[in-house]
PDB file of C-alpha atoms in Angstrom:
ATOM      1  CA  UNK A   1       0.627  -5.729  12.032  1.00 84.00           C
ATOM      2  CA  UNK A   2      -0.472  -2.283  12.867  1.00 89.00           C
ATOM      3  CA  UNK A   3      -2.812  -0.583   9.790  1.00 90.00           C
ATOM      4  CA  UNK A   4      -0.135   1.884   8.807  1.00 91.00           C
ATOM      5  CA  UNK A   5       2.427  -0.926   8.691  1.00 94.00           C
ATOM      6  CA  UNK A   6       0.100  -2.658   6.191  1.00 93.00           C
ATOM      7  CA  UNK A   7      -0.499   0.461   3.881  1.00 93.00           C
ATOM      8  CA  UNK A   8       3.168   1.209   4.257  1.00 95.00           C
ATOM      9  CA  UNK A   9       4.021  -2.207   2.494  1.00 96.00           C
ATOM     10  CA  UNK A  10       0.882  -1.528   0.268  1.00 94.00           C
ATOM     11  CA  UNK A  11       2.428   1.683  -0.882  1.00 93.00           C
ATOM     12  CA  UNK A  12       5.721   0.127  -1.684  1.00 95.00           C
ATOM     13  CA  UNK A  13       4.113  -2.308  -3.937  1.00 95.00           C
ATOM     14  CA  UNK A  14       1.887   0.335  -5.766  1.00 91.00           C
ATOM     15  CA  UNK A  15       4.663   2.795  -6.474  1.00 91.00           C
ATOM     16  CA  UNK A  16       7.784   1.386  -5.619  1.00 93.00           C
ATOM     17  CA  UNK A  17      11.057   2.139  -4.052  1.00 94.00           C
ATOM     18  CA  UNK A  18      10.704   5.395  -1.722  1.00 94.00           C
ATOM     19  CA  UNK A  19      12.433   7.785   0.687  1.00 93.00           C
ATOM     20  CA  UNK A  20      11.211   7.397   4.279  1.00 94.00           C
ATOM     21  CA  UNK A  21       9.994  11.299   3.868  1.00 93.00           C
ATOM     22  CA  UNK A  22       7.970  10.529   1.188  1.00 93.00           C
ATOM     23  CA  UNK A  23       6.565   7.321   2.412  1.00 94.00           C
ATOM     24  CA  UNK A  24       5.647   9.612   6.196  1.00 94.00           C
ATOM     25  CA  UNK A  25       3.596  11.661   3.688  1.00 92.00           C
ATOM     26  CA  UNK A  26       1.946   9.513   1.897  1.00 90.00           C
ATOM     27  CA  UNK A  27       0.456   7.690   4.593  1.00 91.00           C
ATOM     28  CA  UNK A  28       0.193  10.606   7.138  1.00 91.00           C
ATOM     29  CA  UNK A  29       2.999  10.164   9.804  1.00 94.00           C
ATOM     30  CA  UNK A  30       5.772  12.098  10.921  1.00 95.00           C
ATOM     31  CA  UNK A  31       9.490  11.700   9.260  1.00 94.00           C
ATOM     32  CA  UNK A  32      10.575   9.781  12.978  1.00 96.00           C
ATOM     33  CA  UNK A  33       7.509   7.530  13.067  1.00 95.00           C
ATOM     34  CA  UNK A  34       8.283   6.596   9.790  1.00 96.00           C
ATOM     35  CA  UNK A  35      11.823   5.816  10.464  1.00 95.00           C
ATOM     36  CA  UNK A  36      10.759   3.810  13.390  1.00 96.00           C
ATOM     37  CA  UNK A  37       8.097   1.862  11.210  1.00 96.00           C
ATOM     38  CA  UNK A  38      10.589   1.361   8.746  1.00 96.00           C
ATOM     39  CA  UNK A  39      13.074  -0.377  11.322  1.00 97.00           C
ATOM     40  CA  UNK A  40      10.628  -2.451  12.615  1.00 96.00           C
ATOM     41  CA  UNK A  41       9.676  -3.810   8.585  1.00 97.00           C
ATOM     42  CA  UNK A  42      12.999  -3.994   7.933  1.00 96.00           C
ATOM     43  CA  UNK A  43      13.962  -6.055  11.160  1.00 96.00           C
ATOM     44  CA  UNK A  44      10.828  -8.304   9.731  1.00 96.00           C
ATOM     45  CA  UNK A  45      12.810  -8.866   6.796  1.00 97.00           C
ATOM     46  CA  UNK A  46       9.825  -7.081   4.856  1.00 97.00           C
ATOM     47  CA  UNK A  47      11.390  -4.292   3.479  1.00 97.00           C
ATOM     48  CA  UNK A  48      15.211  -3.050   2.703  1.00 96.00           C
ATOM     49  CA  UNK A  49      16.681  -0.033   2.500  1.00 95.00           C
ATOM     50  CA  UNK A  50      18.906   0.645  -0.776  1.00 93.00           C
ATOM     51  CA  UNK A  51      21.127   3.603  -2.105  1.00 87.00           C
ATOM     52  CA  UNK A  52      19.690   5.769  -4.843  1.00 81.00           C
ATOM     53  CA  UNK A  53      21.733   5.299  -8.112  1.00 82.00           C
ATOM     54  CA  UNK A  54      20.766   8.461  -9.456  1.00 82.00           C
ATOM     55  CA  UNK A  55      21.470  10.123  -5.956  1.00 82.00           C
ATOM     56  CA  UNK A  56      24.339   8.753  -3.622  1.00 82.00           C
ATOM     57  CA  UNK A  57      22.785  10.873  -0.816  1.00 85.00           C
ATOM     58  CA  UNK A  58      19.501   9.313  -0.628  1.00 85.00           C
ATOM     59  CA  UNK A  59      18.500   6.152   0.532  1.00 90.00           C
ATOM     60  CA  UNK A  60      15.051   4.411  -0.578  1.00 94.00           C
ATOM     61  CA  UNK A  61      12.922   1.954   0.882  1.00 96.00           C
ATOM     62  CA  UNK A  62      11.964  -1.121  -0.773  1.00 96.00           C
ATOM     63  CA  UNK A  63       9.746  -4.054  -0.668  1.00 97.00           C
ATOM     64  CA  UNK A  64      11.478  -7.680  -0.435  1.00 97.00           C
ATOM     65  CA  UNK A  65      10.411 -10.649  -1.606  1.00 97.00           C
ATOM     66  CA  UNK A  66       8.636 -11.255   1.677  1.00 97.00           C
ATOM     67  CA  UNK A  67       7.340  -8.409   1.757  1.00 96.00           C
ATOM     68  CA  UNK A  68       5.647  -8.538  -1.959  1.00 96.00           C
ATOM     69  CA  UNK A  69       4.359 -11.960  -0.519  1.00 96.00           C
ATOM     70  CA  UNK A  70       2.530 -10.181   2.781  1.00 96.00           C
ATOM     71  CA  UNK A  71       0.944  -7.887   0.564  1.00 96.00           C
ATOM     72  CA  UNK A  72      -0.460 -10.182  -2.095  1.00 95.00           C
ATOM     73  CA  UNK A  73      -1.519 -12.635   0.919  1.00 95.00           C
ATOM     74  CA  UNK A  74      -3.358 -10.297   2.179  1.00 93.00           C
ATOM     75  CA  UNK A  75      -5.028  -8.564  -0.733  1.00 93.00           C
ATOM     76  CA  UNK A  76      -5.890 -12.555  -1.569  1.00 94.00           C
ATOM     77  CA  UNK A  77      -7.550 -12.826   1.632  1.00 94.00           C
ATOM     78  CA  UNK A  78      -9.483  -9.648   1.031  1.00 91.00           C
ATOM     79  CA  UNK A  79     -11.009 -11.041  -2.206  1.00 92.00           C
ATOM     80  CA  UNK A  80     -11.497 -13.836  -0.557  1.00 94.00           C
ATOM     81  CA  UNK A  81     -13.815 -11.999   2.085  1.00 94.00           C
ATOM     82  CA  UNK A  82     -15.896 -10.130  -0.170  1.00 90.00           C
ATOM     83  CA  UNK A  83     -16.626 -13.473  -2.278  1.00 92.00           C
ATOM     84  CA  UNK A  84     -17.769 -14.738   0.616  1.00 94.00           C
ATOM     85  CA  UNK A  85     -19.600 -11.952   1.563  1.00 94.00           C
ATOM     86  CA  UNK A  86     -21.332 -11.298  -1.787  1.00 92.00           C
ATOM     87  CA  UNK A  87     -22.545 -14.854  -2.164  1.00 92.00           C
ATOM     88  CA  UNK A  88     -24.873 -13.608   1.015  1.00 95.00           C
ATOM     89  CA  UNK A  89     -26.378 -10.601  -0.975  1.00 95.00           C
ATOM     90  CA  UNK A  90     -29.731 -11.017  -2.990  1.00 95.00           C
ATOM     91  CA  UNK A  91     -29.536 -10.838  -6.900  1.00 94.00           C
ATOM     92  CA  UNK A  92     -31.185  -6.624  -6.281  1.00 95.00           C
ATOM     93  CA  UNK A  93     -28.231  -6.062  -4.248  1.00 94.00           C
ATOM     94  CA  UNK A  94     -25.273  -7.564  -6.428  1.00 93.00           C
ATOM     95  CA  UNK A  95     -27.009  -5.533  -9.166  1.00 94.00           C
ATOM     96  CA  UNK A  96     -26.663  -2.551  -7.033  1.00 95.00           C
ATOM     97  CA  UNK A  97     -23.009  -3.333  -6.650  1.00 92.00           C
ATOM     98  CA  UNK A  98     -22.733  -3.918 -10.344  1.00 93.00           C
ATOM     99  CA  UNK A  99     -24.101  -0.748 -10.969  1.00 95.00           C
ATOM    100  CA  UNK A 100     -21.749   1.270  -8.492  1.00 94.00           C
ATOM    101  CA  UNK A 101     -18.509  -0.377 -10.206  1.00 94.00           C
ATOM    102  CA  UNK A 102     -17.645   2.314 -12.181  1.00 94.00           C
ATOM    103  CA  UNK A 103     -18.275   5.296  -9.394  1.00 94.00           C
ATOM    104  CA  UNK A 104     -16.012   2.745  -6.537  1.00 91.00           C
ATOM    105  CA  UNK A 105     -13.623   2.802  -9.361  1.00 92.00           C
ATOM    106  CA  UNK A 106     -13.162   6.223  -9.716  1.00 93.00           C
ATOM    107  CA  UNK A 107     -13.122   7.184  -6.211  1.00 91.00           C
ATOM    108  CA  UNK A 108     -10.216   4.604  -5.109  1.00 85.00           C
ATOM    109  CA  UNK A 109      -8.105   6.182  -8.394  1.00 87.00           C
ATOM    110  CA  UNK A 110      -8.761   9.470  -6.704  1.00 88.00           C
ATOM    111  CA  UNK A 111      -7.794   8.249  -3.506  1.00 79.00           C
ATOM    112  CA  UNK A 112      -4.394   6.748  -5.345  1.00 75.00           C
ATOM    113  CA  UNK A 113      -3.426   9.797  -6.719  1.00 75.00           C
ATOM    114  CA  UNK A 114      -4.144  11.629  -3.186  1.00 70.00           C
ATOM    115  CA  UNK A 115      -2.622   9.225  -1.323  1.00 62.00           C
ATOM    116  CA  UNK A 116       0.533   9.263  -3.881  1.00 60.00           C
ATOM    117  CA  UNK A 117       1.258  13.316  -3.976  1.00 60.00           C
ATOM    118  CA  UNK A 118       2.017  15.316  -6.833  1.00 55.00           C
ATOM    119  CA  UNK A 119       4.177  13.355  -9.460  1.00 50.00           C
ATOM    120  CA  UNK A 120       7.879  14.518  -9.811  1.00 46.00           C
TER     121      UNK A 120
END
């Protein structure tokens, strides 16, 4: 699966249902590529695509079960890693880590908010 397949599906399960033009924005693709990404997820069975309620005219895309499953397997497998990893680091450099926490933290909530656009 191609990184902005992944971050697509990531997206989807941060913020929920979305319009293929918002989703191209958000992760930096054109409308078309989008569209084409979107097919592909969808022909995965990974994602849906689903009428707006509050507009007929728009369609959003949406995470399926399957798709909620991929992400959390992978985010899983991500912890996993680092555990791994930081069992190899001395006791000076998990303190390190420890002590960068809070600056990490704020720079992936700016990176969320970037990433998500300006709210509507």
């Amino acid at each position: 699966m191609s990184l902005t397949s992944a971050a697509t599906l990531a997206t989807l399960d941060r913020t929920g249902p979305r319009r293929i033009t918002d989703l191209a924005a958000v992760e930096g693709v054109t409308q078309p590529a989008m569209t084409a990404l979107v097919r592909v997820l969808e022909e995965s069975g990974l994602v849906e695509r689903r009428g707006d309620a509050s507009d007929k005219r728009v369609t959003l895309v949406c995470l399926t079960e399957a798709g909620a499953s991929y992400v959390r397997t992978r985010r899983q497998a991500g912890v996993h890693a680092f555990e791994r990893l930081i069992g190899e680091l001395t006791g000076d450099e998990v303190e390190a880590l420890v002590a960068a926490l809070p600056a990490l933290k704020h720079l992936a909530e700016l990176e969320s908010q970037d990433r998500e656009g300006p709210k509507q």
